[in-house]
Short mmCIF file of C-alpha atoms and ligand atoms in Angstrom, two decimals:
data_model
loop_
_atom_site.label_atom_id
_atom_site.label_comp_id
_atom_site.label_asym_id
_atom_site.label_seq_id
_atom_site.Cartn_x
_atom_site.Cartn_y
_atom_site.Cartn_z
CA MET A 1 161.61 130.52 -71.77
CA PRO A 2 165.52 130.06 -72.81
CA ASP A 3 165.69 127.61 -75.51
CA ASP A 4 167.85 125.67 -73.43
CA ARG A 5 165.20 123.78 -71.72
CA ALA A 6 164.22 121.18 -74.46
CA GLY A 7 164.08 118.05 -73.18
CA VAL A 8 164.66 119.39 -69.85
CA ARG A 9 163.07 117.72 -66.67
CA HIS A 10 159.79 119.49 -66.25
CA VAL A 11 157.27 119.75 -63.12
CA ALA A 12 153.74 121.05 -63.09
CA VAL A 13 152.78 122.26 -60.24
CA VAL A 14 148.83 122.43 -59.66
CA GLY A 15 148.31 125.00 -56.78
CA GLY A 16 149.96 128.07 -56.08
CA GLY A 17 149.77 128.14 -51.92
CA VAL A 18 152.46 128.34 -50.01
CA SER A 19 153.76 124.86 -50.27
CA GLY A 20 153.36 125.25 -54.43
CA LEU A 21 155.38 128.18 -54.51
CA VAL A 22 158.15 126.97 -52.14
CA LEU A 23 158.51 124.04 -54.08
CA ALA A 24 158.39 125.83 -57.71
CA ARG A 25 161.11 127.71 -56.32
CA ASP A 26 163.28 125.44 -54.95
CA LEU A 27 162.78 123.61 -58.51
CA ALA A 28 163.39 126.38 -60.61
CA ARG A 29 166.40 127.73 -58.55
CA ALA A 30 167.71 124.47 -59.51
CA GLY A 31 167.50 124.32 -63.28
CA VAL A 32 163.89 122.51 -63.37
CA TRP A 33 161.59 123.81 -65.66
CA VAL A 34 158.10 124.60 -63.81
CA THR A 35 155.04 125.43 -64.44
CA VAL A 36 152.43 126.53 -61.87
CA PHE A 37 148.50 126.28 -62.00
CA GLU A 38 146.39 128.34 -59.71
CA ALA A 39 142.76 128.45 -59.69
CA ALA A 40 142.39 131.65 -58.56
CA GLU A 41 143.24 134.96 -59.56
CA ARG A 42 146.16 135.10 -57.20
CA CYS A 43 148.43 132.97 -55.49
CA GLY A 44 148.51 132.58 -51.86
CA GLY A 45 145.53 130.38 -51.19
CA ARG A 46 144.95 130.59 -47.35
CA ILE A 47 147.45 133.35 -47.08
CA GLN A 48 145.95 136.13 -48.39
CA ALA A 49 145.60 139.78 -47.47
CA ALA A 50 142.06 141.52 -47.12
CA ASP A 51 141.09 145.22 -46.91
CA ILE A 52 139.28 146.58 -43.98
CA ARG A 53 138.76 150.76 -44.26
CA GLY A 54 141.95 150.69 -46.01
CA THR A 55 144.11 148.71 -43.60
CA SER A 56 145.62 145.57 -44.98
CA ILE A 57 145.07 142.68 -42.64
CA ASP A 58 145.88 139.19 -42.81
CA ILE A 59 142.49 137.10 -43.22
CA GLY A 60 143.81 133.74 -43.63
CA ALA A 61 147.46 132.41 -41.74
CA GLU A 62 148.49 135.53 -39.71
CA ALA A 63 151.55 134.11 -38.09
CA PHE A 64 154.16 131.40 -38.25
CA ALA A 65 155.56 128.95 -35.83
CA THR A 66 159.39 129.91 -34.83
CA ARG A 67 159.96 126.24 -34.05
CA GLY A 68 162.65 124.33 -36.15
CA GLY A 69 163.71 127.36 -38.00
CA ALA A 70 162.68 126.86 -41.23
CA VAL A 71 160.25 129.39 -42.04
CA ALA A 72 162.79 131.94 -40.64
CA ALA A 73 165.63 130.30 -43.33
CA LEU A 74 163.53 130.68 -46.19
CA LEU A 75 162.61 134.32 -44.98
CA GLY A 76 166.29 134.99 -44.93
CA GLU A 77 167.01 133.74 -48.49
CA LEU A 78 163.83 135.71 -50.00
CA GLY A 79 165.40 138.71 -48.14
CA LEU A 80 162.55 139.35 -45.71
CA ALA A 81 164.49 138.54 -42.17
CA ASP A 82 164.39 142.00 -41.36
CA ARG A 83 160.68 142.40 -42.18
CA VAL A 84 159.89 139.49 -39.28
CA ILE A 85 157.92 140.88 -36.14
CA ARG A 86 157.07 139.43 -32.78
CA PRO A 87 153.75 139.42 -30.82
CA ALA A 88 153.64 141.78 -28.16
CA PRO A 89 154.29 139.96 -25.10
CA LEU A 90 150.85 140.19 -23.56
CA GLY A 91 149.92 136.63 -23.54
CA SER A 92 146.43 135.29 -24.35
CA TRP A 93 143.13 134.13 -22.50
CA LEU A 94 140.86 131.36 -21.99
CA VAL A 95 137.24 132.30 -22.07
CA ALA A 96 134.20 130.19 -21.50
CA GLY A 97 131.95 129.65 -23.93
CA SER A 98 128.87 129.16 -21.50
CA ASP A 99 129.66 132.50 -19.53
CA GLY A 100 132.21 134.36 -20.96
CA ALA A 101 134.61 133.82 -17.73
CA ALA A 102 138.13 134.61 -18.52
CA VAL A 103 141.51 133.05 -17.60
CA PRO A 104 145.08 133.49 -18.57
CA LEU A 105 146.02 131.05 -21.06
CA PRO A 106 148.93 128.72 -19.30
CA PRO A 107 152.09 128.81 -21.30
CA ALA A 108 151.99 125.86 -23.65
CA GLY A 109 154.46 123.59 -24.73
CA ALA A 110 152.30 121.58 -27.20
CA MET A 111 148.77 121.56 -28.38
CA GLY A 112 147.50 123.19 -24.88
CA ILE A 113 149.45 120.84 -22.83
CA PRO A 114 150.69 122.79 -19.90
CA ALA A 115 154.37 122.38 -19.18
CA ALA A 116 153.99 123.57 -15.88
CA PRO A 117 150.49 122.25 -14.43
CA LEU A 118 150.75 123.38 -11.21
CA GLY A 119 151.56 126.91 -11.95
CA ARG A 120 149.55 129.77 -11.18
CA ASP A 121 147.55 130.16 -15.05
CA ALA A 122 147.69 126.30 -15.35
CA ARG A 123 145.54 126.31 -11.55
CA ARG A 124 143.01 128.72 -12.50
CA ALA A 125 142.53 127.57 -16.05
CA LEU A 126 142.08 123.62 -14.23
CA GLY A 127 141.06 124.21 -11.02
CA LEU A 128 143.32 122.78 -8.42
CA ALA A 129 141.88 118.98 -8.64
CA GLY A 130 142.79 118.94 -12.53
CA SER A 131 146.19 120.55 -12.11
CA VAL A 132 147.19 117.85 -9.81
CA ARG A 133 145.65 115.23 -11.72
CA ALA A 134 148.10 116.35 -14.69
CA ALA A 135 150.94 117.06 -12.21
CA LEU A 136 150.57 113.28 -11.40
CA GLU A 137 150.84 112.50 -15.11
CA PRO A 138 154.90 112.09 -15.36
CA LEU A 139 154.54 109.20 -12.41
CA LEU A 140 152.09 107.20 -14.54
CA PRO A 141 153.77 104.03 -16.26
CA ALA A 142 154.42 103.99 -19.92
CA ARG A 143 151.59 101.21 -20.69
CA VAL A 144 149.28 104.29 -19.48
CA GLY A 145 147.54 105.23 -22.79
CA SER A 146 149.58 102.89 -25.03
CA GLY A 147 147.00 102.04 -26.76
CA SER A 148 145.90 105.32 -27.82
CA THR A 149 145.45 106.54 -31.20
CA THR A 150 144.09 109.97 -30.77
CA LEU A 151 145.04 113.10 -29.22
CA ALA A 152 142.32 113.31 -27.30
CA GLN A 153 142.47 109.54 -25.90
CA LEU A 154 146.21 109.72 -24.95
CA VAL A 155 145.73 113.09 -23.20
CA ARG A 156 142.53 112.32 -21.40
CA VAL A 157 144.17 109.05 -20.01
CA ARG A 158 147.56 110.11 -19.29
CA ALA A 159 146.83 114.13 -18.27
CA GLY A 160 143.36 113.88 -17.49
CA LYS A 161 139.84 115.16 -18.31
CA ALA A 162 140.47 118.61 -17.35
CA VAL A 163 143.57 119.03 -19.72
CA LEU A 164 141.74 117.93 -22.31
CA ASP A 165 138.54 120.09 -22.20
CA ARG A 166 139.64 123.22 -20.70
CA LEU A 167 143.11 123.52 -22.71
CA VAL A 168 143.83 121.13 -25.82
CA ARG A 169 140.29 121.38 -27.08
CA PRO A 170 139.99 124.79 -27.16
CA VAL A 171 143.58 125.11 -28.46
CA THR A 172 143.38 122.37 -31.35
CA LEU A 173 139.68 123.93 -32.10
CA GLY A 174 140.95 127.60 -32.35
CA VAL A 175 144.38 126.84 -34.31
CA SER A 176 143.47 123.82 -36.68
CA SER A 177 140.02 123.52 -36.20
CA ALA A 178 140.24 120.12 -35.33
CA ALA A 179 138.74 118.11 -32.39
CA PRO A 180 141.30 116.46 -30.77
CA GLU A 181 139.37 113.52 -31.08
CA LEU A 182 139.44 113.74 -34.72
CA ILE A 183 143.91 114.21 -34.50
CA PRO A 184 145.26 110.97 -34.89
CA LEU A 185 148.88 110.82 -33.06
CA THR A 186 150.27 109.70 -36.37
CA SER A 187 149.91 113.43 -37.14
CA THR A 188 151.27 114.97 -34.13
CA ARG A 189 154.77 114.15 -34.85
CA ALA A 190 156.69 116.51 -32.79
CA LEU A 191 154.49 115.54 -29.71
CA THR A 192 154.70 112.07 -29.96
CA ALA A 193 158.34 111.88 -30.64
CA GLU A 194 159.48 113.89 -27.51
CA TYR A 195 156.49 111.49 -25.79
CA ALA A 196 157.93 108.44 -26.89
CA ARG A 197 161.44 110.20 -25.60
CA THR A 198 160.51 111.50 -22.45
CA GLY A 199 157.83 109.13 -21.53
CA SER A 200 155.17 111.82 -20.56
CA LEU A 201 153.12 114.52 -22.09
CA ILE A 202 153.97 116.91 -19.43
CA ARG A 203 157.67 116.51 -20.03
CA ALA A 204 157.14 117.04 -23.83
CA ALA A 205 155.23 119.92 -23.85
CA GLY A 206 157.96 121.57 -21.76
CA ARG A 207 160.50 120.02 -24.12
CA LEU A 208 158.40 121.61 -26.98
CA ARG A 209 158.09 124.86 -25.20
CA ASP A 210 160.40 127.55 -27.81
CA SER A 211 160.32 129.75 -24.95
CA ALA A 212 159.34 130.62 -21.12
CA ALA A 213 157.69 133.49 -22.32
CA ALA A 214 153.53 133.82 -22.52
CA ALA A 215 151.54 131.90 -25.18
CA GLY A 216 151.64 133.05 -28.44
CA GLY A 217 155.89 133.98 -27.42
CA ALA A 218 156.94 131.18 -30.22
CA VAL A 219 155.25 132.48 -33.12
CA ALA A 220 156.05 135.63 -35.48
CA SER A 221 154.93 137.35 -38.54
CA LEU A 222 156.03 139.65 -41.41
CA ARG A 223 155.46 143.27 -40.77
CA GLY A 224 153.40 143.88 -43.96
CA GLY A 225 151.21 140.86 -43.10
CA MET A 226 152.14 136.90 -44.07
CA SER A 227 151.30 138.00 -47.81
CA GLU A 228 154.55 139.55 -47.65
CA LEU A 229 155.56 136.11 -48.18
CA ILE A 230 153.54 135.00 -51.16
CA THR A 231 154.49 138.28 -52.58
CA ALA A 232 158.56 137.51 -52.35
CA LEU A 233 157.80 134.15 -53.01
CA VAL A 234 156.13 134.77 -56.73
CA ALA A 235 158.69 137.20 -57.77
CA ASP A 236 161.28 134.87 -57.03
CA CYS A 237 159.95 132.08 -58.88
CA VAL A 238 159.12 134.58 -61.73
CA ALA A 239 162.73 135.72 -61.41
CA ALA A 240 164.01 132.04 -61.49
CA GLY A 241 161.90 131.06 -64.54
CA VAL A 242 158.56 129.82 -63.09
CA THR A 243 155.42 130.39 -65.46
CA ILE A 244 152.94 130.98 -63.05
CA ARG A 245 149.41 130.54 -64.77
CA THR A 246 146.32 132.00 -62.12
CA SER A 247 142.56 131.55 -63.09
CA ALA A 248 143.91 128.18 -64.37
CA PRO A 249 142.00 125.64 -62.41
CA ILE A 250 142.71 121.82 -63.14
CA HIS A 251 139.97 119.66 -62.98
CA SER A 252 142.06 116.30 -64.00
CA LEU A 253 145.42 115.37 -64.85
CA THR A 254 144.36 115.25 -68.22
CA ASP A 255 143.76 118.96 -67.88
CA VAL A 256 147.70 119.27 -67.32
CA GLY A 257 148.68 117.61 -70.27
CA ASP A 258 146.18 120.08 -72.03
CA ALA A 259 147.27 123.19 -70.11
CA LEU A 260 150.58 122.26 -70.83
CA GLU A 261 150.37 122.11 -74.62
CA SER A 262 148.55 125.23 -74.36
CA SER A 263 151.13 127.27 -72.36
CA GLU A 264 154.05 125.63 -75.06
CA SER A 265 151.68 127.05 -77.88
CA ALA A 266 151.26 130.46 -75.95
CA ALA A 267 154.77 130.73 -75.38
CA PRO A 268 157.13 133.32 -76.91
CA ALA A 269 159.03 132.36 -79.95
CA GLY A 270 162.21 130.42 -78.89
CA THR A 271 160.39 128.50 -76.68
CA PRO A 272 160.90 124.51 -77.20
CA GLY A 273 158.15 122.71 -78.73
CA ALA A 274 158.69 119.79 -76.23
CA CYS A 275 159.40 119.40 -72.80
CA GLY A 276 161.55 116.73 -71.29
CA PRO A 277 159.92 114.04 -68.63
CA THR A 278 157.12 115.63 -66.42
CA ASP A 279 156.12 114.98 -62.67
CA ILE A 280 152.90 116.95 -61.75
CA VAL A 281 152.77 118.04 -58.14
CA LEU A 282 149.22 118.52 -56.69
CA ALA A 283 150.06 121.37 -54.08
CA VAL A 284 145.99 121.60 -53.22
CA PRO A 285 143.45 120.60 -50.41
CA GLU A 286 142.09 116.73 -50.41
CA LEU A 287 139.27 117.59 -52.16
CA ALA A 288 140.71 119.41 -55.09
CA ALA A 289 143.46 116.49 -55.20
CA ARG A 290 140.98 113.68 -54.96
CA ALA A 291 138.87 115.21 -57.84
CA ILE A 292 141.89 115.46 -59.94
CA LEU A 293 143.06 111.96 -59.27
CA GLY A 294 139.61 111.00 -59.80
CA HIS A 295 139.53 109.48 -56.36
CA PRO A 296 136.67 110.79 -54.27
CA VAL A 297 135.97 109.78 -50.88
CA ALA A 298 132.39 109.67 -48.89
CA GLU A 299 133.86 110.91 -45.68
CA ILE A 300 134.11 114.90 -44.98
CA VAL A 301 137.52 116.00 -45.91
CA THR A 302 137.13 119.60 -45.22
CA THR A 303 136.14 121.56 -42.35
CA PRO A 304 134.61 124.69 -43.49
CA VAL A 305 135.61 127.92 -40.98
CA GLU A 306 135.01 131.74 -41.51
CA VAL A 307 136.98 134.78 -40.64
CA ILE A 308 135.13 138.04 -39.92
CA ALA A 309 137.59 141.22 -38.74
CA LEU A 310 135.91 143.94 -37.50
CA ALA A 311 137.32 147.88 -37.72
CA LEU A 312 136.23 149.61 -34.30
CA ALA A 313 136.70 153.49 -33.40
CA ALA A 314 139.45 153.76 -30.82
CA ASP A 315 138.02 156.93 -29.67
CA HIS A 316 134.47 155.46 -29.23
CA PRO A 317 134.30 155.32 -25.32
CA ALA A 318 132.95 151.62 -25.47
CA VAL A 319 135.91 150.67 -27.56
CA ARG A 320 138.58 152.54 -25.37
CA PRO A 321 138.97 149.73 -22.72
CA LEU A 322 140.33 147.99 -25.80
CA ALA A 323 143.53 150.05 -25.52
CA GLU A 324 144.69 148.09 -22.56
CA ALA A 325 144.43 144.81 -24.39
CA PRO A 326 142.07 142.96 -22.01
CA ARG A 327 142.58 139.94 -23.27
CA GLY A 328 146.23 140.34 -24.12
CA THR A 329 146.80 139.26 -27.71
CA GLY A 330 143.66 137.56 -28.22
CA ALA A 331 141.56 134.88 -26.56
CA LEU A 332 139.96 130.84 -27.20
CA VAL A 333 137.00 130.04 -26.58
CA THR A 334 136.47 126.61 -24.49
CA ALA A 335 133.29 125.28 -25.94
CA GLY A 336 130.49 124.55 -23.47
CA GLY A 337 127.43 123.37 -25.08
CA PRO A 338 124.12 124.10 -26.85
CA ASN A 339 123.44 127.28 -24.13
CA ASP A 340 127.05 128.55 -24.91
CA VAL A 341 126.59 132.75 -25.01
CA ILE A 342 129.78 132.92 -27.51
CA THR A 343 129.75 131.48 -30.95
CA ALA A 344 133.19 131.94 -31.71
CA LYS A 345 135.75 129.85 -31.22
CA ALA A 346 138.63 132.42 -30.96
CA VAL A 347 139.25 135.70 -31.27
CA THR A 348 142.55 138.27 -32.41
CA HIS A 349 143.03 141.66 -31.00
CA ILE A 350 145.38 141.95 -34.09
CA THR A 351 146.32 145.96 -33.48
CA ARG A 352 147.31 144.88 -29.96
CA LYS A 353 148.89 141.75 -30.86
CA TRP A 354 151.32 143.38 -34.22
CA PRO A 355 152.21 146.81 -33.04
CA ASP A 356 155.21 146.70 -35.46
CA ALA A 357 153.02 145.98 -38.25
CA ASP A 358 153.24 148.24 -40.90
CA ARG A 359 149.93 148.62 -42.43
CA ASN A 360 150.94 151.92 -44.28
CA GLY A 361 152.10 149.80 -46.77
CA PRO A 362 151.04 150.02 -50.88
CA VAL A 363 147.83 147.86 -49.87
CA GLY A 364 146.86 149.36 -46.38
CA ALA A 365 146.73 153.10 -45.05
CA SER A 366 147.31 153.39 -41.07
CA SER A 367 145.48 151.43 -38.55
CA ALA A 368 145.79 154.82 -36.21
CA GLY A 369 142.42 155.46 -34.58
CA MET A 370 141.21 151.74 -34.75
CA GLU A 371 140.97 148.84 -32.76
CA ILE A 372 141.20 145.61 -35.11
CA VAL A 373 139.58 142.38 -34.20
CA ARG A 374 139.41 139.19 -35.83
CA LEU A 375 137.25 136.14 -35.05
CA SER A 376 137.19 132.80 -35.77
CA TYR A 377 134.07 130.45 -36.42
CA GLY A 378 133.45 127.17 -37.22
CA ARG A 379 134.32 124.05 -35.58
CA ALA A 380 134.99 120.75 -37.05
CA GLY A 381 131.73 118.56 -38.00
CA SER A 382 129.39 121.37 -38.85
CA SER A 383 129.33 124.74 -41.13
CA PRO A 384 130.53 128.01 -39.06
CA GLU A 385 127.47 129.52 -37.74
CA THR A 386 128.04 132.59 -39.76
CA ALA A 387 127.58 130.83 -43.11
CA ALA A 388 123.80 131.33 -43.32
CA LEU A 389 124.05 135.06 -42.27
CA ASP A 390 124.19 138.05 -44.57
CA ASP A 391 126.96 140.35 -43.79
CA ALA A 392 124.73 143.04 -41.18
CA ALA A 393 123.28 139.44 -39.34
CA ALA A 394 126.85 138.21 -39.27
CA GLN A 395 128.68 141.49 -38.15
CA ARG A 396 125.75 141.80 -35.42
CA LEU A 397 127.04 138.35 -33.96
CA ALA A 398 130.75 139.11 -34.58
CA LEU A 399 130.18 142.47 -32.64
CA ARG A 400 128.09 140.56 -29.68
CA ASP A 401 130.94 137.68 -29.27
CA ALA A 402 133.69 140.19 -29.49
CA SER A 403 131.90 142.45 -26.54
CA ARG A 404 131.55 139.00 -24.43
CA LEU A 405 135.21 137.94 -25.19
CA LEU A 406 136.64 141.27 -24.88
CA GLY A 407 134.74 141.94 -21.83
CA THR A 408 133.44 145.30 -22.92
CA GLU A 409 130.09 145.82 -24.72
CA LEU A 410 130.84 147.27 -28.19
CA PRO A 411 127.78 148.74 -30.16
CA ASP A 412 127.06 149.22 -33.69
CA THR A 413 128.18 152.60 -33.93
CA ALA A 414 131.40 151.79 -33.25
CA VAL A 415 131.84 149.91 -35.85
CA LEU A 416 133.91 151.44 -38.62
CA GLY A 417 135.00 147.97 -41.15
CA PHE A 418 133.95 144.65 -41.46
CA THR A 419 135.43 142.29 -43.76
CA ARG A 420 134.79 138.32 -43.52
CA GLN A 421 136.44 135.30 -45.58
CA SER A 422 135.35 131.40 -45.89
CA TRP A 423 138.02 128.94 -45.61
CA GLY A 424 138.50 125.06 -45.29
CA MET A 425 140.62 123.57 -43.12
CA PRO A 426 141.65 119.43 -43.76
CA VAL A 427 139.68 117.17 -41.57
CA HIS A 428 142.50 114.70 -40.03
CA GLY A 429 141.26 110.89 -40.32
CA ASP A 430 142.56 107.52 -40.52
CA ARG A 431 141.01 106.91 -44.21
CA PRO A 432 144.28 106.37 -46.63
CA LYS A 433 145.54 108.45 -48.18
CA PRO A 434 144.96 108.30 -52.34
CA GLN A 435 147.58 106.55 -54.51
CA PRO A 436 148.86 108.76 -57.15
CA PRO A 437 149.72 107.51 -60.49
CA ALA A 438 153.77 107.44 -60.84
CA GLY A 439 155.23 111.22 -61.52
CA VAL A 440 152.42 112.30 -59.63
CA HIS A 441 153.17 113.94 -55.89
CA LEU A 442 150.81 115.01 -53.48
CA LEU A 443 151.78 118.09 -51.06
CA GLY A 444 149.98 120.54 -48.62
CA ASP A 445 148.69 120.75 -45.34
CA TRP A 446 146.29 117.65 -45.76
CA ILE A 447 149.69 115.35 -46.34
CA SER A 448 152.20 117.02 -44.10
CA GLY A 449 149.88 118.44 -41.14
CA VAL A 450 148.69 122.37 -40.66
CA GLY A 451 151.06 125.51 -40.64
CA LEU A 452 153.83 127.05 -42.07
CA ALA A 453 156.48 125.31 -39.90
CA THR A 454 155.53 121.95 -40.88
CA LEU A 455 154.80 122.58 -44.72
CA ILE A 456 157.52 124.62 -45.77
CA PRO A 457 160.00 122.08 -44.72
CA ALA A 458 157.71 119.30 -46.35
CA ALA A 459 157.67 121.18 -49.60
CA ARG A 460 161.51 121.71 -49.74
CA GLU A 461 161.82 117.87 -49.24
CA LEU A 462 159.41 117.01 -51.99
CA ALA A 463 161.37 119.59 -54.30
CA GLN A 464 164.91 117.48 -53.32
CA GLN A 465 163.10 114.28 -53.79
CA LEU A 466 162.38 115.25 -57.14
CA MET A 467 165.67 116.79 -58.06
CA ARG A 468 167.23 113.52 -57.16
CA ALA A 469 164.41 111.25 -58.93
CA PRO A 470 165.05 110.08 -62.35
CA GLY A 471 162.64 111.46 -65.36
CA SER A 472 159.46 109.98 -65.35
CA PRO A 473 157.78 109.34 -68.96
CA SER A 474 156.04 112.33 -70.50
CA ALA A 475 153.83 109.59 -72.64
CA ARG A 476 150.95 109.85 -70.60
CA PHE A 477 149.74 113.30 -71.37
CA THR A 478 150.29 112.80 -75.05
CA GLY A 479 146.28 112.03 -75.19
CA ALA A 480 144.26 114.10 -77.99
CA PRO A 481 143.47 117.66 -76.51
CA ARG A 482 140.02 118.31 -75.45
CA PRO A 483 137.97 120.96 -77.79
CA HIS A 484 137.61 123.24 -74.87
CA HIS A 485 140.50 124.20 -72.62
CA GLN A 486 139.27 124.73 -68.88
CA ILE A 487 142.14 127.43 -68.72
CA SER A 488 139.89 130.68 -68.03
CA GLU A 489 142.43 133.37 -68.54
CA ARG A 490 146.34 133.13 -68.86
CA HIS A 491 148.73 135.77 -66.88
C1 LIG B 1 141.72 131.14 -40.89
C2 LIG B 1 143.07 130.44 -40.75
C3 LIG B 1 144.21 130.76 -40.25
C4 LIG B 1 145.50 130.41 -40.49
N1 LIG B 1 146.28 130.40 -39.72
C5 LIG B 1 147.54 130.05 -39.67
C6 LIG B 1 148.54 130.65 -38.75
O1 LIG B 1 148.55 131.43 -38.03
N2 LIG B 1 150.11 129.72 -38.62
C7 LIG B 1 150.02 128.72 -39.84
O2 LIG B 1 151.04 128.62 -39.67
N3 LIG B 1 149.28 128.68 -40.07
C8 LIG B 1 147.70 129.05 -40.44
N4 LIG B 1 146.90 128.38 -41.08
C9 LIG B 1 146.86 127.18 -42.04
C10 LIG B 1 148.01 127.82 -43.19
O3 LIG B 1 147.28 128.70 -43.88
C11 LIG B 1 147.62 126.60 -44.10
O4 LIG B 1 148.21 125.46 -43.46
C12 LIG B 1 148.47 127.14 -45.74
O5 LIG B 1 148.12 128.03 -45.85
C13 LIG B 1 148.26 125.73 -46.52
O6 LIG B 1 149.15 125.94 -47.52
P1 LIG B 1 148.87 125.01 -49.08
O7 LIG B 1 149.71 125.47 -50.04
O8 LIG B 1 149.14 123.67 -48.72
O9 LIG B 1 147.01 125.24 -49.50
P2 LIG B 1 146.47 126.31 -50.00
O10 LIG B 1 146.90 127.55 -49.13
O11 LIG B 1 145.05 125.82 -49.43
O12 LIG B 1 146.88 126.81 -51.21
C14 LIG B 1 146.05 125.66 -52.43
C15 LIG B 1 145.99 126.41 -53.79
O13 LIG B 1 145.35 125.44 -54.44
C16 LIG B 1 144.57 126.29 -55.47
N5 LIG B 1 143.50 125.24 -56.01
C17 LIG B 1 142.46 124.56 -55.35
N6 LIG B 1 142.04 123.73 -56.23
C18 LIG B 1 142.73 124.10 -57.27
C19 LIG B 1 142.88 123.50 -58.56
N7 LIG B 1 141.57 122.39 -58.97
N8 LIG B 1 143.73 123.82 -59.83
C20 LIG B 1 144.50 124.75 -59.21
N9 LIG B 1 144.75 125.29 -58.22
C21 LIG B 1 143.92 124.80 -57.13
C22 LIG B 1 143.98 127.28 -54.48
O14 LIG B 1 143.27 128.21 -55.03
C23 LIG B 1 145.06 127.66 -53.49
O15 LIG B 1 145.75 128.79 -54.03
C24 LIG B 1 145.69 129.20 -41.40
C25 LIG B 1 144.67 129.07 -41.94
C26 LIG B 1 143.44 129.30 -41.96
C27 LIG B 1 142.45 129.01 -42.87
#
């Protein structure tokens, strides 16, 4: 840490996920002294690479929406512009959980709402009556749906039940693990803004559609997986002077002060003994933020989800049909009910979706000879069905689901590799956000909405705000240090 940082504004960032790292990078590049505290052994949060039979895959976020250009702009700054890859233009599918019947997913504008409800794919997904009902939506007066507070209410009353149940529900469950009933309109800003402008959900969907290509065409990824973004962010942060402490869980605001003191005492010679005004940014999920603030809430704030990936032998006779990408880049499941034959909520056919991915990098070996599929489990309101299963049982369930989703019977003997990872996704709701004390700020997908296209601009905007704000008092961290630091490791 250079000497000239004495008295310089300081920001402590709790959480080294993409939000915290983007914020830390922007602040540090503007001359702010930044320390990041990350509970895990590595940064990245829900962006993480996993190894499956020597091949590197994304086991958390695997893509970003290109809308708005904010992610592309950041990637350009990080020197990753030429690492951006597009999914194969294969489209994706909807599969009925009740019987495995599959139809192509209509090119969607927003959250499954079809931009062209009378189009062939929309008719197949909705049935003729459902399509016609949706096509009438632009003719409805503005007062229809005006009292809606959730996405489900608005879609149902304006576009009809078929659009809600057969398109919007599988998309929101598959993408953000949230049932449309639990998505307040206040959290669907882009859609509601276009809806307000055009007076129609169908027209809004058309305007939001980034391209006329098949659904999924408006996303992109990185050649080496989304974890390349984290690697680049960490490197840039360090180059800009950010101190990143991993294996450093923070349990309270006082912990931050303690941990900073320990940072200062552990810092190399020449480091200033006292810093200037300090702000704290909690870039952690809601549960952790509330615990740190001492604002617990009785409601469930996180939906547990699980991702299971299977590597299948491409030359196994039962696997060969997958070379034709029978469900394009993947499929979303329309949940039927207790008698469903499919438990997963979505499948991604990774090796077909990202043909330009480079899995031969330092982490991964070639995926040649393998078809890799990734299944997701867990819908709002309950634990994922896989949570109680050991690896062998989870693999059996995933294989059975993959067989039904992809339309080909996949035996145990075709499996070369298996990996799984549990995650949490924010549960939207109308509970009030905790009010942090002065100088403490909240960041993350439970504040700004899920997805990198939303999170990255939110992190950058907060960085701008902090750069503009006058210094906040450092006095609140001068309490006596605790006898035992809760920092388990320093890096
Ligand atoms: C399976 C899955 C697939 C997804 N797919 C996509 C996708 O394709 N595209 C997309 O845009 N988005 C996707 N998302 C969403 C996206 O991953 C998240 O919105 C985003 O990564 C959240 O970033 P964050 O920094 O806000 O939070 P996180 O990534 O959760 O980071 C928070 C960090 O805080 C740390 N932390 C927690 N508690 C503490 C504590 N007490 N002290 C210190 N540190 C703490 C955590 O270890 C973590 O590293 C997906 C999410 C999941 C789970």
